[in-house]
Amino acid sequence: MAIAYVFVGLFGLVLGSFLNVCIHRLPRQESIVFPGSHCPRCHHRIRWYDNIPLLSYLILRGRCRDCRARISPLYPAVEALTGVVLVLTFQQYGLSAAFIKYALLVMLLIVLIFTDLLTRRLPHSITGLGIGLGLVLSFFIPVDDRPLAWLGRLWDIYLEGTAGSVAGAVLGALAGGGLFYVVGEAFYYLGGKQKEYLGFGDVMLMLMVGTFLGLPLTLMTILLGSLGGSVVALGMTALSSRYRNYAWPYGTFLGIAAICTCLVGGRLLDFYLRWSGIAG
């Protein structure tokens, strides 16, 4: 079993290297295929032995072999993060279809977390792909629809199996994306149409999360993301006044919350359902 964890971790490092390309190029609307990996300063093509995740960065001491320009520590950080998160996802779901589904989601989220953090952009090419994948996968890998099923029984509506999963994915998307759209429009008009408080990228992000996670875990993501963002924003503002008018990347907090929900959301939902009496 330990070998499986090692394999997943190493594979995650390799995938993290590809995610770095997406993070760097997609906000600039550049191809993620051509040209090949190259130094952004001297434009020399990166040799294969200088492109080994983590190891090459350490050997080169964080500098380009040709021009000695500094390589951002973000690159090994994303590689390491991807490896760790995929190992944690594997630990949670094992070798299963659910692991593949949530591994795809967390990798999409890692790209969005960093593009929003660095450029305040949530590329539609990622969120649109994620929405499509989430809907398709809901036909084969069920979303968590337990509270939805409980409400359905109260109203004599019974959706089980594939129908319940797809309905849960659609409702999760509508709840997540719809809520952010309504709130964003309200702030926009209340602010005199002068400032966009929530961009359409956030709406697309929550549409994507909703199709993968379903209604209850999508609402949990919004709760955790809002709490996390508020704590960080208030804490940083208290430490320094320069953060008072800082444009916080809400999508980054939502992405982190969604990854946490993938890993522990099911257990938190179990606890709530038992505490509320919905589940025995």
PDB file of C-alpha atoms in Angstrom:
ATOM      1  CA  MET A   1       0.000   0.000   0.000  1.00  0.00           C
ATOM      2  CA  ALA A   2       2.899   2.344   0.737  1.00  0.00           C
ATOM      3  CA  ILE A   3       4.060   1.909  -2.862  1.00  0.00           C
ATOM      4  CA  ALA A   4       0.684   3.178  -4.058  1.00  0.00           C
ATOM      5  CA  TYR A   5       1.057   6.353  -1.984  1.00  0.00           C
ATOM      6  CA  VAL A   6       4.554   6.905  -3.346  1.00  0.00           C
ATOM      7  CA  PHE A   7       3.342   6.429  -6.916  1.00  0.00           C
ATOM      8  CA  VAL A   8       0.427   8.842  -6.426  1.00  0.00           C
ATOM      9  CA  GLY A   9       2.749  11.403  -4.836  1.00  0.00           C
ATOM     10  CA  LEU A  10       5.317  11.205  -7.642  1.00  0.00           C
ATOM     11  CA  PHE A  11       2.594  11.340 -10.269  1.00  0.00           C
ATOM     12  CA  GLY A  12       1.215  14.386  -8.456  1.00  0.00           C
ATOM     13  CA  LEU A  13       4.594  16.126  -8.712  1.00  0.00           C
ATOM     14  CA  VAL A  14       4.626  15.564 -12.472  1.00  0.00           C
ATOM     15  CA  LEU A  15       1.051  16.822 -12.814  1.00  0.00           C
ATOM     16  CA  GLY A  16       1.959  19.802 -10.656  1.00  0.00           C
ATOM     17  CA  SER A  17       4.625  20.738 -13.195  1.00  0.00           C
ATOM     18  CA  PHE A  18       1.918  20.820 -15.874  1.00  0.00           C
ATOM     19  CA  LEU A  19      -0.383  22.843 -13.610  1.00  0.00           C
ATOM     20  CA  ASN A  20       2.406  25.434 -13.354  1.00  0.00           C
ATOM     21  CA  VAL A  21       2.237  25.856 -17.126  1.00  0.00           C
ATOM     22  CA  CYS A  22      -1.534  26.375 -16.905  1.00  0.00           C
ATOM     23  CA  ILE A  23      -1.197  28.893 -14.060  1.00  0.00           C
ATOM     24  CA  HIS A  24       1.413  30.898 -15.959  1.00  0.00           C
ATOM     25  CA  ARG A  25      -0.116  30.828 -19.445  1.00  0.00           C
ATOM     26  CA  LEU A  26      -3.902  30.620 -19.214  1.00  0.00           C
ATOM     27  CA  PRO A  27      -4.458  34.112 -17.710  1.00  0.00           C
ATOM     28  CA  ARG A  28      -2.368  35.448 -20.617  1.00  0.00           C
ATOM     29  CA  GLN A  29      -4.469  33.411 -23.069  1.00  0.00           C
ATOM     30  CA  GLU A  30      -1.385  31.544 -24.263  1.00  0.00           C
ATOM     31  CA  SER A  31      -1.218  27.969 -25.490  1.00  0.00           C
ATOM     32  CA  ILE A  32      -0.347  25.396 -22.841  1.00  0.00           C
ATOM     33  CA  VAL A  33       1.183  23.158 -25.518  1.00  0.00           C
ATOM     34  CA  PHE A  34       3.343  25.424 -27.705  1.00  0.00           C
ATOM     35  CA  PRO A  35       5.994  26.597 -27.273  1.00  0.00           C
ATOM     36  CA  GLY A  36       7.606  24.109 -24.916  1.00  0.00           C
ATOM     37  CA  SER A  37       8.805  25.009 -21.434  1.00  0.00           C
ATOM     38  CA  HIS A  38      11.257  27.891 -21.570  1.00  0.00           C
ATOM     39  CA  CYS A  39      12.820  30.541 -19.361  1.00  0.00           C
ATOM     40  CA  PRO A  40      10.572  33.638 -19.370  1.00  0.00           C
ATOM     41  CA  ARG A  41      13.657  35.898 -19.298  1.00  0.00           C
ATOM     42  CA  CYS A  42      16.164  34.454 -21.803  1.00  0.00           C
ATOM     43  CA  HIS A  43      13.597  32.243 -23.607  1.00  0.00           C
ATOM     44  CA  HIS A  44      15.978  29.270 -23.732  1.00  0.00           C
ATOM     45  CA  ARG A  45      14.150  25.978 -23.952  1.00  0.00           C
ATOM     46  CA  ILE A  46      14.317  24.134 -20.631  1.00  0.00           C
ATOM     47  CA  ARG A  47      16.216  20.854 -20.951  1.00  0.00           C
ATOM     48  CA  TRP A  48      14.456  17.712 -19.793  1.00  0.00           C
ATOM     49  CA  TYR A  49      16.912  17.189 -16.942  1.00  0.00           C
ATOM     50  CA  ASP A  50      16.235  20.751 -15.757  1.00  0.00           C
ATOM     51  CA  ASN A  51      12.513  20.080 -15.719  1.00  0.00           C
ATOM     52  CA  ILE A  52      12.340  17.318 -13.092  1.00  0.00           C
ATOM     53  CA  PRO A  53       9.805  18.366 -10.439  1.00  0.00           C
ATOM     54  CA  LEU A  54      11.365  19.695  -7.209  1.00  0.00           C
ATOM     55  CA  LEU A  55      14.742  18.050  -7.873  1.00  0.00           C
ATOM     56  CA  SER A  56      15.802  20.355 -10.718  1.00  0.00           C
ATOM     57  CA  TYR A  57      14.889  23.442  -8.704  1.00  0.00           C
ATOM     58  CA  LEU A  58      17.096  22.264  -5.840  1.00  0.00           C
ATOM     59  CA  ILE A  59      20.012  21.314  -8.102  1.00  0.00           C
ATOM     60  CA  LEU A  60      19.875  24.636  -9.957  1.00  0.00           C
ATOM     61  CA  ARG A  61      19.423  26.478  -6.643  1.00  0.00           C
ATOM     62  CA  GLY A  62      16.387  28.252  -8.013  1.00  0.00           C
ATOM     63  CA  ARG A  63      18.112  29.794 -11.044  1.00  0.00           C
ATOM     64  CA  CYS A  64      17.970  29.356 -14.813  1.00  0.00           C
ATOM     65  CA  ARG A  65      20.956  27.353 -16.087  1.00  0.00           C
ATOM     66  CA  ASP A  66      21.492  29.726 -19.017  1.00  0.00           C
ATOM     67  CA  CYS A  67      20.894  33.276 -17.774  1.00  0.00           C
ATOM     68  CA  ARG A  68      20.976  32.676 -13.996  1.00  0.00           C
ATOM     69  CA  ALA A  69      17.658  34.471 -13.557  1.00  0.00           C
ATOM     70  CA  ARG A  70      15.788  33.501 -10.412  1.00  0.00           C
ATOM     71  CA  ILE A  71      13.072  30.876 -10.772  1.00  0.00           C
ATOM     72  CA  SER A  72       9.985  31.681  -8.746  1.00  0.00           C
ATOM     73  CA  PRO A  73       9.594  29.420  -5.688  1.00  0.00           C
ATOM     74  CA  LEU A  74       5.964  29.181  -6.735  1.00  0.00           C
ATOM     75  CA  TYR A  75       6.927  26.451  -9.219  1.00  0.00           C
ATOM     76  CA  PRO A  76       8.193  23.880  -6.690  1.00  0.00           C
ATOM     77  CA  ALA A  77       5.468  24.969  -4.257  1.00  0.00           C
ATOM     78  CA  VAL A  78       2.718  24.091  -6.760  1.00  0.00           C
ATOM     79  CA  GLU A  79       4.411  20.783  -7.581  1.00  0.00           C
ATOM     80  CA  ALA A  80       4.708  19.846  -3.904  1.00  0.00           C
ATOM     81  CA  LEU A  81       1.158  20.985  -3.150  1.00  0.00           C
ATOM     82  CA  THR A  82      -0.272  18.921  -5.995  1.00  0.00           C
ATOM     83  CA  GLY A  83       1.600  15.829  -4.826  1.00  0.00           C
ATOM     84  CA  VAL A  84       0.457  16.252  -1.218  1.00  0.00           C
ATOM     85  CA  VAL A  85      -3.183  16.965  -2.092  1.00  0.00           C
ATOM     86  CA  LEU A  86      -3.403  13.969  -4.432  1.00  0.00           C
ATOM     87  CA  VAL A  87      -1.945  11.710  -1.726  1.00  0.00           C
ATOM     88  CA  LEU A  88      -4.537  13.019   0.753  1.00  0.00           C
ATOM     89  CA  THR A  89      -7.289  12.473  -1.821  1.00  0.00           C
ATOM     90  CA  PHE A  90      -6.048   8.918  -2.393  1.00  0.00           C
ATOM     91  CA  GLN A  91      -6.003   8.335   1.359  1.00  0.00           C
ATOM     92  CA  GLN A  92      -9.629   9.459   1.544  1.00  0.00           C
ATOM     93  CA  TYR A  93     -11.073   7.575  -1.439  1.00  0.00           C
ATOM     94  CA  GLY A  94      -8.565   4.815  -2.225  1.00  0.00           C
ATOM     95  CA  LEU A  95      -8.168   3.454  -5.734  1.00  0.00           C
ATOM     96  CA  SER A  96     -11.685   4.166  -6.928  1.00  0.00           C
ATOM     97  CA  ALA A  97     -13.706   6.128  -9.438  1.00  0.00           C
ATOM     98  CA  ALA A  98     -14.358   8.711  -6.718  1.00  0.00           C
ATOM     99  CA  PHE A  99     -10.597   9.251  -6.381  1.00  0.00           C
ATOM    100  CA  ILE A 100     -10.300  10.016 -10.094  1.00  0.00           C
ATOM    101  CA  LYS A 101     -13.243  12.411  -9.902  1.00  0.00           C
ATOM    102  CA  TYR A 102     -11.984  14.371  -6.923  1.00  0.00           C
ATOM    103  CA  ALA A 103      -8.379  14.283  -8.137  1.00  0.00           C
ATOM    104  CA  LEU A 104      -9.555  16.048 -11.296  1.00  0.00           C
ATOM    105  CA  LEU A 105     -11.447  18.595  -9.229  1.00  0.00           C
ATOM    106  CA  VAL A 106      -8.576  19.434  -6.868  1.00  0.00           C
ATOM    107  CA  MET A 107      -6.177  19.886  -9.788  1.00  0.00           C
ATOM    108  CA  LEU A 108      -8.588  22.278 -11.495  1.00  0.00           C
ATOM    109  CA  LEU A 109      -8.944  24.097  -8.189  1.00  0.00           C
ATOM    110  CA  ILE A 110      -5.178  24.409  -7.705  1.00  0.00           C
ATOM    111  CA  VAL A 111      -4.914  26.190 -11.061  1.00  0.00           C
ATOM    112  CA  LEU A 112      -7.767  28.543 -10.151  1.00  0.00           C
ATOM    113  CA  ILE A 113      -6.423  29.225  -6.644  1.00  0.00           C
ATOM    114  CA  PHE A 114      -3.137  30.507  -8.025  1.00  0.00           C
ATOM    115  CA  THR A 115      -4.434  32.320 -11.106  1.00  0.00           C
ATOM    116  CA  ASP A 116      -6.807  34.284  -8.890  1.00  0.00           C
ATOM    117  CA  LEU A 117      -4.104  34.908  -6.296  1.00  0.00           C
ATOM    118  CA  LEU A 118      -1.552  36.115  -8.855  1.00  0.00           C
ATOM    119  CA  THR A 119      -3.654  37.784 -11.550  1.00  0.00           C
ATOM    120  CA  ARG A 120      -7.195  38.068 -10.093  1.00  0.00           C
ATOM    121  CA  ARG A 121      -8.430  35.904 -12.951  1.00  0.00           C
ATOM    122  CA  LEU A 122     -10.380  32.665 -12.970  1.00  0.00           C
ATOM    123  CA  PRO A 123      -9.959  31.428 -16.556  1.00  0.00           C
ATOM    124  CA  HIS A 124     -13.228  30.319 -18.133  1.00  0.00           C
ATOM    125  CA  SER A 125     -11.291  27.642 -20.005  1.00  0.00           C
ATOM    126  CA  ILE A 126     -10.767  25.905 -16.645  1.00  0.00           C
ATOM    127  CA  THR A 127     -14.155  26.544 -15.043  1.00  0.00           C
ATOM    128  CA  GLY A 128     -16.029  25.715 -18.257  1.00  0.00           C
ATOM    129  CA  LEU A 129     -14.122  22.443 -18.583  1.00  0.00           C
ATOM    130  CA  GLY A 130     -14.826  21.704 -14.922  1.00  0.00           C
ATOM    131  CA  ILE A 131     -18.568  22.316 -15.266  1.00  0.00           C
ATOM    132  CA  GLY A 132     -18.734  19.911 -18.195  1.00  0.00           C
ATOM    133  CA  LEU A 133     -16.661  17.251 -16.428  1.00  0.00           C
ATOM    134  CA  GLY A 134     -18.692  17.557 -13.231  1.00  0.00           C
ATOM    135  CA  LEU A 135     -21.998  17.099 -15.034  1.00  0.00           C
ATOM    136  CA  VAL A 136     -20.770  14.129 -17.055  1.00  0.00           C
ATOM    137  CA  LEU A 137     -19.206  12.431 -14.036  1.00  0.00           C
ATOM    138  CA  SER A 138     -22.415  12.857 -12.011  1.00  0.00           C
ATOM    139  CA  PHE A 139     -23.983  10.237 -14.309  1.00  0.00           C
ATOM    140  CA  PHE A 140     -21.427   7.644 -13.210  1.00  0.00           C
ATOM    141  CA  ILE A 141     -20.030   8.747  -9.832  1.00  0.00           C
ATOM    142  CA  PRO A 142     -22.750   9.964  -7.446  1.00  0.00           C
ATOM    143  CA  VAL A 143     -22.611  13.294  -5.664  1.00  0.00           C
ATOM    144  CA  ASP A 144     -23.617  13.448  -2.004  1.00  0.00           C
ATOM    145  CA  ASP A 145     -27.388  14.058  -2.077  1.00  0.00           C
ATOM    146  CA  ARG A 146     -28.389  12.905   1.429  1.00  0.00           C
ATOM    147  CA  PRO A 147     -30.059  16.127   2.648  1.00  0.00           C
ATOM    148  CA  LEU A 148     -31.629  16.524  -0.786  1.00  0.00           C
ATOM    149  CA  ALA A 149     -33.035  12.983  -0.612  1.00  0.00           C
ATOM    150  CA  TRP A 150     -34.371  13.687   2.891  1.00  0.00           C
ATOM    151  CA  LEU A 151     -36.182  16.809   1.652  1.00  0.00           C
ATOM    152  CA  GLY A 152     -37.477  14.867  -1.337  1.00  0.00           C
ATOM    153  CA  ARG A 153     -39.046  12.251   0.921  1.00  0.00           C
ATOM    154  CA  LEU A 154     -40.840  14.995   2.858  1.00  0.00           C
ATOM    155  CA  TRP A 155     -42.422  16.156  -0.383  1.00  0.00           C
ATOM    156  CA  ASP A 156     -42.968  12.638  -1.786  1.00  0.00           C
ATOM    157  CA  ILE A 157     -40.321  13.165  -4.454  1.00  0.00           C
ATOM    158  CA  TYR A 158     -38.059  10.175  -4.880  1.00  0.00           C
ATOM    159  CA  LEU A 159     -34.925  10.514  -6.946  1.00  0.00           C
ATOM    160  CA  GLU A 160     -32.463   7.681  -6.592  1.00  0.00           C
ATOM    161  CA  GLY A 161     -29.347   6.422  -8.350  1.00  0.00           C
ATOM    162  CA  THR A 162     -28.290   8.329 -11.434  1.00  0.00           C
ATOM    163  CA  ALA A 163     -31.318  10.635 -11.405  1.00  0.00           C
ATOM    164  CA  GLY A 164     -30.609  11.696  -7.815  1.00  0.00           C
ATOM    165  CA  SER A 165     -26.927  12.241  -8.530  1.00  0.00           C
ATOM    166  CA  VAL A 166     -27.515  14.378 -11.625  1.00  0.00           C
ATOM    167  CA  ALA A 167     -30.256  16.348  -9.860  1.00  0.00           C
ATOM    168  CA  GLY A 168     -27.875  16.921  -6.944  1.00  0.00           C
ATOM    169  CA  ALA A 169     -25.132  18.147  -9.287  1.00  0.00           C
ATOM    170  CA  VAL A 170     -27.492  20.528 -11.100  1.00  0.00           C
ATOM    171  CA  LEU A 171     -28.947  21.887  -7.862  1.00  0.00           C
ATOM    172  CA  GLY A 172     -25.457  22.277  -6.414  1.00  0.00           C
ATOM    173  CA  ALA A 173     -24.408  24.291  -9.457  1.00  0.00           C
ATOM    174  CA  LEU A 174     -27.541  26.431  -9.376  1.00  0.00           C
ATOM    175  CA  ALA A 175     -27.218  27.073  -5.656  1.00  0.00           C
ATOM    176  CA  GLY A 176     -23.512  27.915  -5.766  1.00  0.00           C
ATOM    177  CA  GLY A 177     -23.415  29.870  -8.998  1.00  0.00           C
ATOM    178  CA  GLY A 178     -26.869  31.392  -8.554  1.00  0.00           C
ATOM    179  CA  LEU A 179     -26.146  32.656  -5.057  1.00  0.00           C
ATOM    180  CA  PHE A 180     -22.944  34.356  -6.167  1.00  0.00           C
ATOM    181  CA  TYR A 181     -24.620  35.855  -9.217  1.00  0.00           C
ATOM    182  CA  VAL A 182     -27.444  37.370  -7.140  1.00  0.00           C
ATOM    183  CA  VAL A 183     -25.085  38.688  -4.457  1.00  0.00           C
ATOM    184  CA  GLY A 184     -22.705  40.091  -7.073  1.00  0.00           C
ATOM    185  CA  GLU A 185     -25.520  41.894  -8.889  1.00  0.00           C
ATOM    186  CA  ALA A 186     -26.915  43.263  -5.630  1.00  0.00           C
ATOM    187  CA  PHE A 187     -23.543  44.715  -4.588  1.00  0.00           C
ATOM    188  CA  TYR A 188     -23.005  46.074  -8.091  1.00  0.00           C
ATOM    189  CA  TYR A 189     -26.260  48.032  -8.104  1.00  0.00           C
ATOM    190  CA  LEU A 190     -26.060  49.077  -4.458  1.00  0.00           C
ATOM    191  CA  GLY A 191     -22.553  50.374  -5.144  1.00  0.00           C
ATOM    192  CA  GLY A 192     -23.857  52.649  -7.887  1.00  0.00           C
ATOM    193  CA  LYS A 193     -22.587  50.404 -10.711  1.00  0.00           C
ATOM    194  CA  GLN A 194     -19.093  51.661 -10.026  1.00  0.00           C
ATOM    195  CA  LYS A 195     -17.411  48.557  -8.660  1.00  0.00           C
ATOM    196  CA  GLU A 196     -17.728  44.854  -9.339  1.00  0.00           C
ATOM    197  CA  TYR A 197     -17.591  43.163  -5.933  1.00  0.00           C
ATOM    198  CA  LEU A 198     -17.978  39.611  -7.207  1.00  0.00           C
ATOM    199  CA  GLY A 199     -16.885  38.826 -10.740  1.00  0.00           C
ATOM    200  CA  PHE A 200     -18.476  36.323 -13.090  1.00  0.00           C
ATOM    201  CA  GLY A 201     -15.379  34.173 -12.591  1.00  0.00           C
ATOM    202  CA  ASP A 202     -16.543  33.480  -9.024  1.00  0.00           C
ATOM    203  CA  VAL A 203     -19.946  32.474 -10.390  1.00  0.00           C
ATOM    204  CA  MET A 204     -18.336  30.058 -12.847  1.00  0.00           C
ATOM    205  CA  LEU A 205     -16.101  28.666 -10.099  1.00  0.00           C
ATOM    206  CA  MET A 206     -19.079  27.840  -7.896  1.00  0.00           C
ATOM    207  CA  LEU A 207     -20.997  26.390 -10.833  1.00  0.00           C
ATOM    208  CA  MET A 208     -18.052  24.040 -11.309  1.00  0.00           C
ATOM    209  CA  VAL A 209     -17.799  23.163  -7.611  1.00  0.00           C
ATOM    210  CA  GLY A 210     -21.550  22.536  -7.489  1.00  0.00           C
ATOM    211  CA  THR A 211     -21.523  20.008 -10.317  1.00  0.00           C
ATOM    212  CA  PHE A 212     -18.780  18.002  -8.589  1.00  0.00           C
ATOM    213  CA  LEU A 213     -19.912  18.230  -4.966  1.00  0.00           C
ATOM    214  CA  GLY A 214     -23.700  18.571  -5.046  1.00  0.00           C
ATOM    215  CA  LEU A 215     -25.895  20.863  -2.982  1.00  0.00           C
ATOM    216  CA  PRO A 216     -24.862  20.288   0.674  1.00  0.00           C
ATOM    217  CA  LEU A 217     -21.093  20.242   0.104  1.00  0.00           C
ATOM    218  CA  THR A 218     -21.316  23.278  -2.168  1.00  0.00           C
ATOM    219  CA  LEU A 219     -23.022  25.233   0.602  1.00  0.00           C
ATOM    220  CA  MET A 220     -20.321  23.976   2.978  1.00  0.00           C
ATOM    221  CA  THR A 221     -17.660  25.276   0.566  1.00  0.00           C
ATOM    222  CA  ILE A 222     -19.248  28.721   0.516  1.00  0.00           C
ATOM    223  CA  LEU A 223     -19.412  28.754   4.324  1.00  0.00           C
ATOM    224  CA  LEU A 224     -15.791  27.670   4.786  1.00  0.00           C
ATOM    225  CA  GLY A 225     -14.515  29.987   2.051  1.00  0.00           C
ATOM    226  CA  SER A 226     -16.360  32.975   3.472  1.00  0.00           C
ATOM    227  CA  LEU A 227     -15.187  32.269   7.022  1.00  0.00           C
ATOM    228  CA  GLY A 228     -11.593  31.685   5.918  1.00  0.00           C
ATOM    229  CA  GLY A 229     -11.525  34.787   3.755  1.00  0.00           C
ATOM    230  CA  SER A 230     -13.034  36.929   6.517  1.00  0.00           C
ATOM    231  CA  VAL A 231     -10.552  35.697   9.119  1.00  0.00           C
ATOM    232  CA  VAL A 232      -7.547  36.308   6.861  1.00  0.00           C
ATOM    233  CA  ALA A 233      -8.788  39.692   5.591  1.00  0.00           C
ATOM    234  CA  LEU A 234      -9.693  40.999   9.042  1.00  0.00           C
ATOM    235  CA  GLY A 235      -6.473  39.671  10.548  1.00  0.00           C
ATOM    236  CA  MET A 236      -4.254  41.198   7.880  1.00  0.00           C
ATOM    237  CA  THR A 237      -6.129  44.499   8.013  1.00  0.00           C
ATOM    238  CA  ALA A 238      -5.668  44.601  11.779  1.00  0.00           C
ATOM    239  CA  LEU A 239      -1.927  44.039  11.344  1.00  0.00           C
ATOM    240  CA  SER A 240      -1.448  46.645   8.609  1.00  0.00           C
ATOM    241  CA  SER A 241      -3.655  49.455   7.303  1.00  0.00           C
ATOM    242  CA  ARG A 242      -2.303  48.959   3.772  1.00  0.00           C
ATOM    243  CA  TYR A 243      -4.653  45.978   3.433  1.00  0.00           C
ATOM    244  CA  ARG A 244      -7.709  48.134   4.158  1.00  0.00           C
ATOM    245  CA  ASN A 245      -8.549  48.605   0.470  1.00  0.00           C
ATOM    246  CA  TYR A 246      -6.788  45.472  -0.755  1.00  0.00           C
ATOM    247  CA  ALA A 247      -8.664  43.468  -3.395  1.00  0.00           C
ATOM    248  CA  TRP A 248      -8.759  40.048  -1.759  1.00  0.00           C
ATOM    249  CA  PRO A 249      -8.913  37.095  -4.189  1.00  0.00           C
ATOM    250  CA  TYR A 250     -12.190  35.501  -3.098  1.00  0.00           C
ATOM    251  CA  GLY A 251     -11.791  32.724  -5.647  1.00  0.00           C
ATOM    252  CA  THR A 252      -8.584  31.651  -3.906  1.00  0.00           C
ATOM    253  CA  PHE A 253     -10.393  31.230  -0.587  1.00  0.00           C
ATOM    254  CA  LEU A 254     -13.277  29.381  -2.250  1.00  0.00           C
ATOM    255  CA  GLY A 255     -10.838  27.071  -4.041  1.00  0.00           C
ATOM    256  CA  ILE A 256      -9.028  26.224  -0.801  1.00  0.00           C
ATOM    257  CA  ALA A 257     -12.379  25.639   0.903  1.00  0.00           C
ATOM    258  CA  ALA A 258     -13.507  23.343  -1.917  1.00  0.00           C
ATOM    259  CA  ILE A 259     -10.347  21.231  -1.597  1.00  0.00           C
ATOM    260  CA  CYS A 260     -10.905  20.969   2.166  1.00  0.00           C
ATOM    261  CA  THR A 261     -14.511  19.957   1.506  1.00  0.00           C
ATOM    262  CA  CYS A 262     -13.351  17.235  -0.892  1.00  0.00           C
ATOM    263  CA  LEU A 263     -11.113  15.824   1.836  1.00  0.00           C
ATOM    264  CA  VAL A 264     -13.190  16.194   5.017  1.00  0.00           C
ATOM    265  CA  GLY A 265     -16.584  17.508   3.920  1.00  0.00           C
ATOM    266  CA  GLY A 266     -18.215  14.083   3.952  1.00  0.00           C
ATOM    267  CA  ARG A 267     -17.271  13.525   7.586  1.00  0.00           C
ATOM    268  CA  LEU A 268     -18.435  16.998   8.594  1.00  0.00           C
ATOM    269  CA  LEU A 269     -21.739  16.367   6.826  1.00  0.00           C
ATOM    270  CA  ASP A 270     -22.107  13.000   8.605  1.00  0.00           C
ATOM    271  CA  PHE A 271     -21.617  14.736  11.948  1.00  0.00           C
ATOM    272  CA  TYR A 272     -24.209  17.404  11.120  1.00  0.00           C
ATOM    273  CA  LEU A 273     -26.780  14.900   9.888  1.00  0.00           C
ATOM    274  CA  ARG A 274     -26.448  12.819  13.059  1.00  0.00           C
ATOM    275  CA  TRP A 275     -26.533  15.918  15.269  1.00  0.00           C
ATOM    276  CA  SER A 276     -29.632  17.290  13.504  1.00  0.00           C
ATOM    277  CA  GLY A 277     -31.437  13.966  13.594  1.00  0.00           C
ATOM    278  CA  ILE A 278     -31.763  13.760   9.810  1.00  0.00           C
ATOM    279  CA  ALA A 279     -29.661  10.588   9.863  1.00  0.00           C
ATOM    280  CA  GLY A 280     -29.509   8.055  12.634  1.00  0.00           C
TER     281      GLY A 280
END
